[in-house]
Amino acid sequence: MALQDVDADIVDVRSDVVDNIAAQMRLLPEASFTYLQYLQPQVGCFSRCAFCSQSAGVDIWQFTRRGMKELFIALSIVLLEKGLELGGCRSHRPQVIFPYFDNDIGSFPHLYEYISWARDILKVKVRISTVGFSAADPHLVDMHTAIARDLRDSIASLRFSLTAYADGWALARRTLQASPYMRDFARSIAIYKDLLKGVGGSAQGGVELRFAPLAVKCERGVEEKIVAGHHVIRVGPHLLLSKAVHKSSIPITEILELQGRSPVFSTKSISYLLFSSDAVVDVYDCSAFVERSLARLGKLIDDGWKHVELYKFANSDGAYYAVDPIFDYRGTFSALHLYPETTQRAGGYNDATRPFLNALLSYKKEHGIGRRESFRSAVWDDVEAVVSSIERSAVDLIATDRRKSRYVEREVLPVVRNYASALREGGFDACDFFDRGFTVDTGQIVNQGRAKRLFKGLVSEEDLPMTPLEERGYGHVSFSSERGLVWRMAPRPVGGEENMVGKYGRKSSPTRVATLGVEELHPHDLRPFDPISKTSLRKYSIEGVELEQLSFRNRRSPATASREGEAVSGFG
């Protein structure tokens, strides 16, 4: 097929480069096109989030505008020759391409062209996920304004992530100054207001909030014993007491299948009672308290205990307990995970309660609004009331669980308060704060990428599920496993310092020449390696795609640096 047969503007591209790239692509397996999910125009990220699920590097390598167009045209030529649809065989969002992986696409200076060329040349839509972009960069502001105006129908979904781990948030916390990061976030969502709310386009949009984990390593670990025939578990301020006499060991629960978004467990839960108190439980010996409690077993709810359901799960670190690990009938979430010490991990607990979600649902219920219903009549006083209720919960917890009180005060409340301010500043309605399809509390971050160190030794490996919901998300029987193997095309960093993980990231290995990496990814951890068979997956390289490098050491706005910088090793 000749280059001129492609229905695209080719004024600024080089036909010999396109032919060279297309010739190499013809040698790729068909699956690399039909199962392509990640078509990244850049790798690396200046946000430097302490939690990065893909362990991004701090330097950026990205397509030049010309290099990206040459690649897209070469790709379209091969797709037409082979009669294939890009990403057409994927079960998850077929023919929708993800331009992000270990980068933040919101700061890519040629995103307008990426989306429009993806539509016109590759015949696909694009899914956008970003933490926002700099409102101080006029190029980025103008570009995103134009995207929101011109390309609504080319965006399949749009997600903003609000997290306390971006470098801008961390800087504001250290300096105790107003956060430019939140001003940028407010401006970012304001630009996309109509698209986020589904006005004038087909995209699904919203904001996802991610919180720090309340993970606690305990010096005494998780203690277990039998008292008067009842199983007792103690860790930190938490005490669990089996309702029935303990007759046999607790079986390991596994996820058998998924029904919609709900996991089907291999065993039934076991009923326990939970009591939490720094003063009573977190002391050397509480046997006398347990014995007194057993004498009032039928009346313990009046004494501050609560009914819970317990399961025993396991990962490669060993067995662990999960208390109320799924959403209850009200839609609230108050899971507690206990990790007995093993040779691989420390002992302790992870309280995965979602204070924001629980406060939202409680407030809606008080006002006669169903948990899945819209709160159309909400005003900003209602939003402030939810924020105040979270603040009060932190105060109330001082009497029983000071760690959790500090967690709510320092980790949950600032994110929610800033989010509410960003919505108001961005011109959104108070009802958007309550809309379950727009405001999504995803709970605490999961153990992926750089998150491992934030779990205080309770897990030994990156990307190892450590809760049932994580297992549901990316374990052996999970959403990810149902989707199967996918493919990724992305620039590979150029450099010779093989051991500089911080610069290159953990999922973009460097080469000595500018190349496009094409690799098959396993769904569990999105690496080109099958952890079950212990075999490498397929990997290829394409030479000739023009790249440019933006160094974090000499960082400027990605847009400014791109316009001022030069391409690296262009191959033609």
Coordinates of C-alpha atoms in Angstrom, one line a residue:
M1 CA 0.0 0.0 0.0
A2 CA 1.3 3.4 -0.9
L3 CA 1.6 6.2 1.6
Q4 CA -0.7 8.5 -0.5
D5 CA -3.5 5.9 -0.2
V6 CA -3.9 6.8 3.5
D7 CA -6.7 9.3 4.2
A8 CA -4.7 11.7 6.3
D9 CA -2.8 15.0 6.2
I10 CA 0.8 13.9 5.4
V11 CA 2.3 17.3 4.7
D12 CA 4.8 17.3 7.6
V13 CA 5.8 13.6 7.5
R14 CA 8.6 11.8 5.7
S15 CA 7.5 9.0 3.4
D16 CA 10.8 7.0 3.8
V17 CA 10.5 7.0 7.6
V18 CA 6.8 5.9 7.4
D19 CA 7.8 3.1 5.0
N20 CA 10.6 2.0 7.3
I21 CA 8.3 1.8 10.3
A22 CA 5.6 0.1 8.4
A23 CA 8.0 -2.6 7.1
Q24 CA 9.0 -3.4 10.7
M25 CA 5.4 -3.5 11.9
R26 CA 4.5 -6.0 9.2
L27 CA 6.6 -8.5 11.1
L28 CA 4.7 -8.1 14.4
P29 CA 2.1 -10.7 15.4
E30 CA -1.5 -9.8 14.7
A31 CA -2.3 -9.9 18.5
S32 CA 0.0 -6.9 19.0
F33 CA -2.6 -4.8 17.0
T34 CA -5.9 -6.5 17.9
Y35 CA -5.1 -6.7 21.6
L36 CA -3.3 -3.4 21.8
Q37 CA -4.4 -1.5 24.9
Y38 CA -1.6 1.0 25.7
L39 CA -0.4 3.2 22.9
Q40 CA 1.7 5.6 24.9
P41 CA 3.2 8.8 23.3
Q42 CA 5.5 9.2 26.3
V43 CA 7.0 7.4 29.2
G44 CA 8.0 9.0 32.5
C45 CA 6.3 11.5 34.7
F46 CA 7.2 14.7 36.6
S47 CA 4.5 14.3 39.2
R48 CA 6.7 11.9 41.2
C49 CA 3.8 10.4 43.1
A50 CA 5.0 8.4 46.1
F51 CA 2.3 5.9 45.2
C52 CA 2.7 5.1 41.5
S53 CA 1.1 1.9 40.4
Q54 CA 3.5 1.6 37.4
S55 CA 6.7 2.9 39.1
A56 CA 7.2 5.7 36.6
G57 CA 10.6 7.2 36.1
V58 CA 11.2 10.9 36.6
D59 CA 12.6 11.7 33.1
I60 CA 10.3 11.8 30.1
W61 CA 10.8 10.4 26.6
Q62 CA 8.1 11.2 24.2
F63 CA 7.1 11.3 20.5
T64 CA 7.8 14.5 18.7
R65 CA 4.7 15.8 16.9
R66 CA 6.2 14.6 13.6
G67 CA 7.3 11.3 15.0
M68 CA 3.9 10.6 16.4
K69 CA 2.2 11.3 13.1
E70 CA 4.6 9.1 11.1
L71 CA 4.0 6.3 13.6
F72 CA 0.2 6.6 13.3
I73 CA 0.3 6.6 9.6
A74 CA 2.6 3.6 9.4
L75 CA 0.4 1.8 11.9
S76 CA -2.8 2.6 9.8
I77 CA -1.1 1.3 6.7
V78 CA -0.4 -2.1 8.3
L79 CA -3.9 -2.3 9.9
L80 CA -5.5 -1.7 6.5
E81 CA -3.2 -4.3 4.8
K82 CA -4.0 -6.9 7.4
G83 CA -7.7 -6.0 7.7
L84 CA -7.4 -5.5 11.4
E85 CA -9.0 -3.1 13.9
L86 CA -6.8 -1.6 16.5
G87 CA -7.7 -3.1 19.9
G88 CA -10.7 -4.8 18.3
C89 CA -10.4 -8.2 20.0
R90 CA -10.1 -7.0 23.6
S91 CA -13.0 -7.7 25.9
H92 CA -12.3 -4.6 27.9
R93 CA -13.1 -1.4 26.0
P94 CA -12.5 -2.7 22.5
Q95 CA -11.2 -0.1 20.0
V96 CA -10.5 2.3 22.9
I97 CA -6.8 3.1 23.3
F98 CA -5.1 4.1 26.6
P99 CA -2.4 6.7 26.1
Y100 CA -1.2 6.4 29.7
F101 CA 0.7 3.8 31.7
D102 CA 3.8 5.1 33.5
N103 CA 3.1 8.7 32.4
D104 CA 0.5 11.4 33.0
I105 CA -1.1 12.1 29.7
G106 CA -2.5 15.4 30.9
S107 CA 0.9 17.0 30.5
F108 CA 1.7 15.6 27.0
P109 CA 2.0 18.7 24.8
H110 CA 0.6 17.0 21.7
L111 CA -2.4 15.4 23.2
Y112 CA -4.8 17.3 20.9
E113 CA -3.1 15.8 17.9
Y114 CA -2.9 12.4 19.5
I115 CA -6.7 12.3 20.0
S116 CA -7.6 13.7 16.7
W117 CA -5.2 11.5 14.8
A118 CA -6.3 8.5 16.8
R119 CA -9.8 9.2 15.6
D120 CA -9.0 10.1 11.9
I121 CA -6.0 7.8 11.2
L122 CA -6.4 4.9 13.5
K123 CA -10.2 4.9 13.8
V124 CA -10.3 4.5 17.6
K125 CA -11.4 6.5 20.6
V126 CA -9.1 7.4 23.6
R127 CA -9.5 7.0 27.3
I128 CA -8.0 9.7 29.4
S129 CA -6.8 9.4 33.0
T130 CA -4.8 12.2 34.7
V131 CA -4.0 14.0 38.0
G132 CA -4.5 17.3 36.2
F133 CA -2.1 19.7 34.5
S134 CA -0.4 23.0 35.2
A135 CA -2.7 26.0 34.9
A136 CA 0.4 28.2 34.7
D137 CA 1.3 26.8 31.3
P138 CA -0.7 28.7 28.6
H139 CA 0.0 26.0 26.0
L140 CA -1.5 23.2 28.1
V141 CA -4.5 25.4 29.1
D142 CA -5.2 26.3 25.5
M143 CA -4.7 22.7 24.4
H144 CA -7.0 21.2 26.9
T145 CA -9.6 23.9 26.3
A146 CA -9.5 23.0 22.6
I147 CA -9.8 19.3 23.3
A148 CA -12.8 19.9 25.5
R149 CA -14.4 22.0 22.8
D150 CA -13.5 20.0 19.6
L151 CA -12.9 16.4 20.5
R152 CA -15.6 15.4 22.9
D153 CA -16.9 12.5 20.8
S154 CA -13.3 11.1 20.4
I155 CA -12.9 10.6 24.1
A156 CA -14.4 7.3 25.4
S157 CA -14.0 8.2 29.1
L158 CA -12.3 10.8 31.2
R159 CA -11.0 10.3 34.7
F160 CA -9.3 12.7 37.0
S161 CA -7.5 11.1 40.0
L162 CA -7.1 13.1 43.2
T163 CA -4.4 11.7 45.5
A164 CA -2.3 13.0 48.3
Y165 CA 0.8 11.5 46.7
A166 CA 1.7 13.9 43.9
D167 CA 4.8 15.9 44.3
G168 CA 2.8 19.2 44.3
W169 CA 0.6 18.0 47.2
A170 CA 3.6 16.8 49.2
L171 CA 5.4 20.1 48.7
A172 CA 2.4 22.1 50.0
R173 CA 2.2 19.8 53.1
R174 CA 5.9 20.4 53.8
T175 CA 5.8 24.1 53.4
L176 CA 2.3 24.6 54.9
Q177 CA 1.3 26.8 52.0
A178 CA -1.8 26.8 49.8
S179 CA -1.4 24.1 47.2
P180 CA -0.8 25.2 43.6
Y181 CA -1.5 21.5 42.9
M182 CA -5.1 21.9 44.0
R183 CA -5.5 25.2 42.1
D184 CA -4.2 23.4 39.0
F185 CA -6.6 20.5 39.7
A186 CA -9.6 22.9 40.1
R187 CA -8.7 24.6 36.8
S188 CA -8.2 21.2 35.1
I189 CA -11.7 19.9 36.0
A190 CA -13.3 23.2 35.2
I191 CA -12.0 23.1 31.6
Y192 CA -13.6 19.7 31.2
K193 CA -16.7 20.4 33.2
D194 CA -19.2 19.7 30.5
L195 CA -17.4 16.6 29.3
L196 CA -17.2 15.2 32.9
K197 CA -20.9 15.8 33.4
G198 CA -21.8 14.1 30.0
V199 CA -22.9 17.3 28.3
G200 CA -22.4 17.4 24.5
G201 CA -20.4 14.2 24.2
S202 CA -20.4 10.5 24.7
A203 CA -17.7 10.2 27.3
Q204 CA -18.1 8.9 30.8
G205 CA -16.3 11.1 33.3
G206 CA -15.7 11.6 36.9
V207 CA -13.2 12.1 39.7
E208 CA -11.6 9.2 41.7
L209 CA -10.3 9.9 45.2
R210 CA -7.5 7.7 46.5
F211 CA -6.4 7.7 50.1
A212 CA -3.4 6.6 52.1
P213 CA -3.5 3.2 53.8
L214 CA -4.0 2.9 57.5
A215 CA -1.4 0.2 57.8
V216 CA 0.1 -0.5 61.2
K217 CA 3.1 -2.8 62.0
C218 CA 2.6 -4.1 65.6
E219 CA 5.4 -5.0 67.9
R220 CA 3.4 -8.0 69.2
G221 CA 2.1 -8.9 65.8
V222 CA -1.3 -10.7 65.7
E223 CA -1.9 -12.8 68.9
E224 CA -4.3 -15.7 68.9
K225 CA -5.5 -18.0 71.6
I226 CA -8.6 -20.0 72.8
V227 CA -10.4 -18.8 75.8
A228 CA -13.2 -21.0 77.2
G229 CA -13.4 -22.6 73.8
H230 CA -13.8 -19.3 71.9
H231 CA -11.2 -18.1 69.4
V232 CA -9.7 -14.7 70.3
I233 CA -7.5 -12.6 68.0
R234 CA -5.8 -9.4 69.2
V235 CA -3.8 -6.8 67.2
G236 CA -3.2 -3.2 68.1
P237 CA -6.5 -1.8 69.5
H238 CA -8.6 -4.5 68.0
L239 CA -10.0 -7.6 69.7
L240 CA -12.0 -10.3 67.9
L241 CA -14.0 -13.0 69.7
S242 CA -15.8 -15.9 67.9
K243 CA -19.5 -16.0 68.7
A244 CA -19.5 -19.8 68.7
V245 CA -17.1 -22.3 70.3
H246 CA -14.1 -22.8 68.2
K247 CA -14.2 -26.4 67.0
S248 CA -11.8 -26.6 64.1
S249 CA -9.3 -24.6 62.1
I250 CA -10.6 -21.8 59.9
P251 CA -10.4 -22.8 56.2
I252 CA -8.6 -20.7 53.6
T253 CA -11.1 -18.8 51.4
E254 CA -10.5 -18.3 47.7
I255 CA -12.3 -16.4 45.0
L256 CA -14.1 -18.9 42.8
E257 CA -15.5 -16.5 40.2
L258 CA -16.9 -13.0 39.7
Q259 CA -20.5 -12.3 39.3
G260 CA -20.6 -8.8 37.8
R261 CA -18.4 -6.9 40.2
S262 CA -19.0 -9.2 43.2
P263 CA -16.6 -12.0 44.2
V264 CA -18.0 -15.5 44.9
F265 CA -16.1 -16.9 47.9
S266 CA -15.3 -20.6 48.4
T267 CA -16.3 -20.6 52.1
K268 CA -18.9 -19.0 54.2
S269 CA -18.0 -16.3 56.7
I270 CA -17.7 -17.0 60.4
S271 CA -19.5 -14.7 62.9
Y272 CA -17.3 -12.8 65.4
L273 CA -17.6 -9.8 67.7
L274 CA -15.2 -6.9 67.4
F275 CA -14.1 -4.5 70.1
S276 CA -11.7 -1.7 69.5
S277 CA -10.0 0.3 72.3
D278 CA -6.6 1.7 72.8
A279 CA -7.1 1.6 76.6
V280 CA -8.5 -1.9 77.0
V281 CA -7.1 -4.0 74.1
D282 CA -3.7 -2.5 73.3
V283 CA -2.2 -3.6 76.7
Y284 CA 0.0 -6.5 77.5
D285 CA -2.7 -8.9 78.6
C286 CA -6.5 -8.6 78.3
S287 CA -7.5 -12.1 79.3
A288 CA -9.6 -10.9 82.2
F289 CA -11.5 -8.6 79.9
V290 CA -12.2 -11.5 77.5
E291 CA -13.4 -13.7 80.3
R292 CA -15.7 -11.0 81.6
S293 CA -17.0 -10.4 78.1
L294 CA -17.7 -14.1 77.6
A295 CA -20.0 -14.0 80.7
R296 CA -22.1 -11.4 78.9
L297 CA -21.8 -12.9 75.4
G298 CA -25.4 -12.2 74.5
K299 CA -25.3 -8.6 75.6
L300 CA -21.9 -7.4 74.3
I301 CA -23.5 -5.1 71.7
D302 CA -24.6 -3.0 74.6
D303 CA -20.9 -2.8 75.7
G304 CA -19.5 -1.4 72.6
W305 CA -18.8 -4.6 70.6
K306 CA -20.1 -5.0 67.0
H307 CA -21.1 -8.0 64.9
V308 CA -18.6 -8.7 62.1
E309 CA -18.0 -11.5 59.6
L310 CA -14.5 -13.0 59.3
Y311 CA -12.7 -14.9 56.5
K312 CA -9.2 -16.4 56.3
F313 CA -7.4 -15.7 53.0
A314 CA -3.8 -16.3 51.9
N315 CA -1.2 -14.8 49.5
S316 CA 2.4 -15.9 49.0
D317 CA 3.4 -14.2 52.2
G318 CA 1.0 -16.4 54.2
A319 CA -2.5 -16.5 55.6
Y320 CA -4.3 -13.4 56.8
Y321 CA -7.7 -12.6 58.2
A322 CA -10.3 -10.3 56.5
V323 CA -13.1 -8.8 58.6
D324 CA -16.1 -7.5 56.7
P325 CA -14.1 -7.5 53.5
I326 CA -16.9 -6.5 51.1
F327 CA -19.5 -3.7 51.0
D328 CA -22.4 -4.1 53.3
Y329 CA -26.1 -3.8 52.3
R330 CA -26.0 -0.1 52.9
G331 CA -23.0 0.3 50.5
T332 CA -20.6 1.3 53.2
F333 CA -17.2 -0.2 53.7
S334 CA -15.4 -0.9 57.0
A335 CA -12.9 -3.7 56.2
L336 CA -10.2 -4.7 58.7
H337 CA -7.3 -7.0 57.6
L338 CA -5.1 -8.8 60.1
Y339 CA -1.6 -10.1 59.1
P340 CA 0.0 -12.7 61.4
E341 CA 3.8 -12.4 61.2
T342 CA 5.6 -14.8 58.8
T343 CA 9.1 -15.2 57.5
Q344 CA 8.1 -13.0 54.6
R345 CA 6.2 -10.2 56.3
A346 CA 5.8 -8.3 59.6
G347 CA 2.7 -8.7 61.7
G348 CA 0.0 -6.0 62.0
Y349 CA -3.2 -4.8 60.6
N350 CA -4.6 -2.6 57.8
D351 CA -7.8 -0.8 58.5
A352 CA -9.4 -0.2 55.0
T353 CA -12.5 1.7 56.2
R354 CA -13.7 4.4 53.8
P355 CA -14.6 7.4 56.0
F356 CA -15.6 9.6 53.1
L357 CA -17.8 7.1 51.4
N358 CA -19.5 6.1 54.7
A359 CA -20.1 9.8 55.6
L360 CA -21.6 10.5 52.1
L361 CA -24.0 7.5 52.4
S362 CA -24.9 8.3 55.9
Y363 CA -25.8 11.9 55.1
K364 CA -27.9 10.9 52.0
K365 CA -29.8 8.4 54.2
E366 CA -30.5 11.0 56.8
H367 CA -32.1 13.1 54.0
G368 CA -34.1 10.3 52.5
I369 CA -31.8 9.8 49.5
G370 CA -31.1 6.3 48.4
R371 CA -27.4 5.4 48.1
R372 CA -27.6 5.0 44.4
E373 CA -29.9 8.0 43.9
S374 CA -28.9 11.5 42.8
F375 CA -29.1 14.3 45.4
R376 CA -30.4 16.9 43.0
S377 CA -31.4 19.4 45.7
A378 CA -28.0 19.4 47.4
V379 CA -26.5 22.8 48.2
W380 CA -23.0 23.6 49.4
D381 CA -24.1 23.6 53.0
D382 CA -24.8 19.9 52.5
V383 CA -21.3 19.4 51.3
E384 CA -19.9 21.3 54.3
A385 CA -22.0 19.1 56.5
V386 CA -20.4 16.0 55.2
V387 CA -16.9 17.4 55.6
S388 CA -17.8 18.4 59.2
S389 CA -19.1 14.9 60.0
I390 CA -15.8 13.5 58.9
E391 CA -14.1 16.0 61.2
R392 CA -16.3 15.0 64.1
S393 CA -15.6 11.3 63.5
A394 CA -11.9 12.0 63.9
V395 CA -12.6 13.7 67.3
D396 CA -14.9 10.8 68.4
L397 CA -12.2 8.2 67.5
I398 CA -9.7 9.8 70.0
A399 CA -11.4 7.9 72.8
T400 CA -10.9 4.5 71.2
D401 CA -8.4 4.5 68.4
R402 CA -6.0 7.4 68.3
R403 CA -4.1 6.1 65.2
K404 CA -7.4 6.1 63.2
S405 CA -8.3 9.5 64.6
R406 CA -5.0 10.9 63.3
Y407 CA -5.4 9.1 60.0
V408 CA -8.9 10.6 59.4
E409 CA -7.7 14.0 60.4
R410 CA -4.4 14.1 58.5
E411 CA -5.1 11.8 55.5
V412 CA -8.8 11.7 54.7
L413 CA -10.1 15.1 55.7
P414 CA -7.6 17.3 53.7
V415 CA -8.3 15.4 50.5
V416 CA -12.1 15.6 50.9
R417 CA -12.0 19.3 51.9
N418 CA -9.7 20.3 49.0
Y419 CA -11.9 18.3 46.6
A420 CA -15.0 20.1 47.7
S421 CA -13.2 23.4 47.3
A422 CA -12.0 22.4 43.8
L423 CA -15.5 21.5 42.7
R424 CA -16.9 24.8 43.9
E425 CA -14.1 26.8 42.4
G426 CA -14.5 24.9 39.1
G427 CA -18.2 25.9 38.8
F428 CA -19.6 22.4 39.6
D429 CA -22.9 21.9 41.5
A430 CA -23.1 20.6 45.0
C431 CA -25.0 17.5 43.8
D432 CA -21.8 16.5 41.9
F433 CA -20.2 15.9 45.2
F434 CA -22.9 13.3 46.1
D435 CA -23.1 11.7 42.6
R436 CA -21.9 8.1 42.8
G437 CA -21.1 8.2 39.1
F438 CA -19.0 11.4 39.3
T439 CA -17.4 11.3 42.8
V440 CA -15.8 7.9 43.3
D441 CA -14.2 7.0 46.6
T442 CA -11.9 4.1 45.6
G443 CA -10.7 3.7 49.2
Q444 CA -7.1 3.3 50.1
I445 CA -4.4 2.8 47.5
V446 CA -3.6 -0.8 46.6
N447 CA -0.3 -2.6 46.7
Q448 CA 1.0 -1.9 43.3
G449 CA 4.2 -0.3 42.1
R450 CA 5.9 2.0 44.6
A451 CA 3.1 1.5 47.2
K452 CA 4.7 -1.4 48.9
R453 CA 6.8 0.7 51.3
L454 CA 3.6 2.5 52.5
F455 CA 2.2 -0.8 53.9
K456 CA 4.9 -0.9 56.6
G457 CA 6.3 -4.4 56.0
L458 CA 2.9 -6.1 55.9
V459 CA 3.6 -7.3 52.4
S460 CA 6.9 -8.4 50.9
E461 CA 6.4 -7.9 47.2
E462 CA 5.2 -5.3 44.8
D463 CA 1.9 -6.1 43.0
L464 CA 0.9 -8.8 45.5
P465 CA -2.8 -8.6 46.4
M466 CA -3.1 -8.2 50.2
T467 CA -6.9 -7.9 50.5
P468 CA -9.8 -9.7 49.0
L469 CA -10.7 -6.6 47.0
E470 CA -7.2 -6.4 45.6
E471 CA -7.4 -10.1 44.8
R472 CA -10.7 -9.3 42.9
G473 CA -8.9 -6.6 41.0
Y474 CA -5.7 -8.2 39.9
G475 CA -5.4 -11.6 41.4
H476 CA -5.7 -15.1 39.8
V477 CA -9.5 -14.8 39.6
S478 CA -10.1 -11.1 38.9
F479 CA -11.2 -8.4 36.5
S480 CA -7.7 -8.4 35.1
S481 CA -7.5 -12.2 34.6
E482 CA -10.8 -12.1 32.8
R483 CA -9.4 -9.6 30.3
G484 CA -6.4 -11.7 29.5
L485 CA -3.1 -10.7 27.9
V486 CA -2.9 -7.2 26.4
W487 CA -0.2 -5.3 24.4
R488 CA 1.6 -2.1 24.9
M489 CA 3.5 0.2 22.4
A490 CA 5.6 2.9 24.0
P491 CA 8.9 4.8 23.6
R492 CA 11.8 3.2 25.4
P493 CA 14.1 5.5 27.4
V494 CA 17.4 6.2 25.7
G495 CA 20.5 5.9 28.0
G496 CA 23.2 3.6 29.2
E497 CA 22.8 3.7 33.0
E498 CA 21.0 0.4 33.4
N499 CA 20.7 0.7 37.2
M500 CA 19.1 4.1 37.3
V501 CA 15.6 2.9 38.1
G502 CA 14.4 6.3 39.4
K503 CA 15.2 7.9 36.1
Y504 CA 13.8 5.3 33.8
G505 CA 11.1 3.6 36.0
R506 CA 10.6 -0.1 36.6
K507 CA 8.5 -0.8 33.5
S508 CA 10.4 1.0 30.8
S509 CA 13.9 -0.4 30.4
P510 CA 16.4 1.8 28.6
T511 CA 18.1 1.2 25.3
R512 CA 21.0 2.9 23.6
V513 CA 19.1 4.0 20.5
A514 CA 15.6 5.5 20.1
T515 CA 13.1 2.7 19.7
L516 CA 9.5 2.0 20.2
G517 CA 8.9 -1.0 22.5
V518 CA 6.1 -3.4 21.6
E519 CA 5.4 -5.9 24.3
E520 CA 2.8 -8.4 25.6
L521 CA 1.7 -7.8 29.2
H522 CA 0.4 -10.2 31.8
P523 CA -2.9 -8.8 33.3
H524 CA -1.8 -9.3 37.0
D525 CA 1.0 -6.8 37.1
L526 CA 1.2 -5.5 33.5
R527 CA 4.7 -6.8 32.9
P528 CA 6.0 -8.8 29.9
F529 CA 6.3 -11.9 32.1
D530 CA 4.0 -14.7 33.1
P531 CA 4.3 -15.2 36.9
I532 CA 2.5 -18.5 36.7
S533 CA 4.5 -20.3 34.0
K534 CA 7.7 -18.2 34.9
T535 CA 8.2 -17.4 31.2
S536 CA 8.9 -14.1 29.4
L537 CA 6.2 -12.9 27.1
R538 CA 6.7 -11.5 23.6
K539 CA 8.7 -8.3 23.1
Y540 CA 9.8 -6.4 20.0
S541 CA 11.4 -3.1 19.0
I542 CA 10.6 -0.7 16.2
E543 CA 13.3 1.7 15.2
G544 CA 12.9 5.0 13.4
V545 CA 10.2 6.8 15.6
E546 CA 11.4 10.2 16.4
L547 CA 11.6 10.9 20.2
E548 CA 12.6 13.8 22.4
Q549 CA 13.8 13.8 26.0
L550 CA 12.7 16.0 28.9
S551 CA 15.0 15.8 31.9
F552 CA 13.6 16.1 35.4
R553 CA 16.9 17.6 36.5
N554 CA 16.5 20.5 34.2
R555 CA 12.7 20.3 34.2
R556 CA 10.4 22.9 32.8
S557 CA 6.9 22.7 31.8
P558 CA 6.6 19.6 29.5
A559 CA 5.0 21.8 26.8
T560 CA 7.7 24.5 27.0
A561 CA 10.5 22.0 27.1
S562 CA 9.0 20.2 24.1
R563 CA 8.9 23.3 22.0
E564 CA 12.4 24.3 23.0
G565 CA 14.1 20.8 23.1
E566 CA 15.5 18.7 20.3
A567 CA 14.6 15.2 19.2
V568 CA 16.9 12.4 20.3
S569 CA 18.3 10.0 17.7
G570 CA 15.7 10.4 15.0
F571 CA 16.7 7.6 12.5
G572 CA 16.0 9.5 9.3

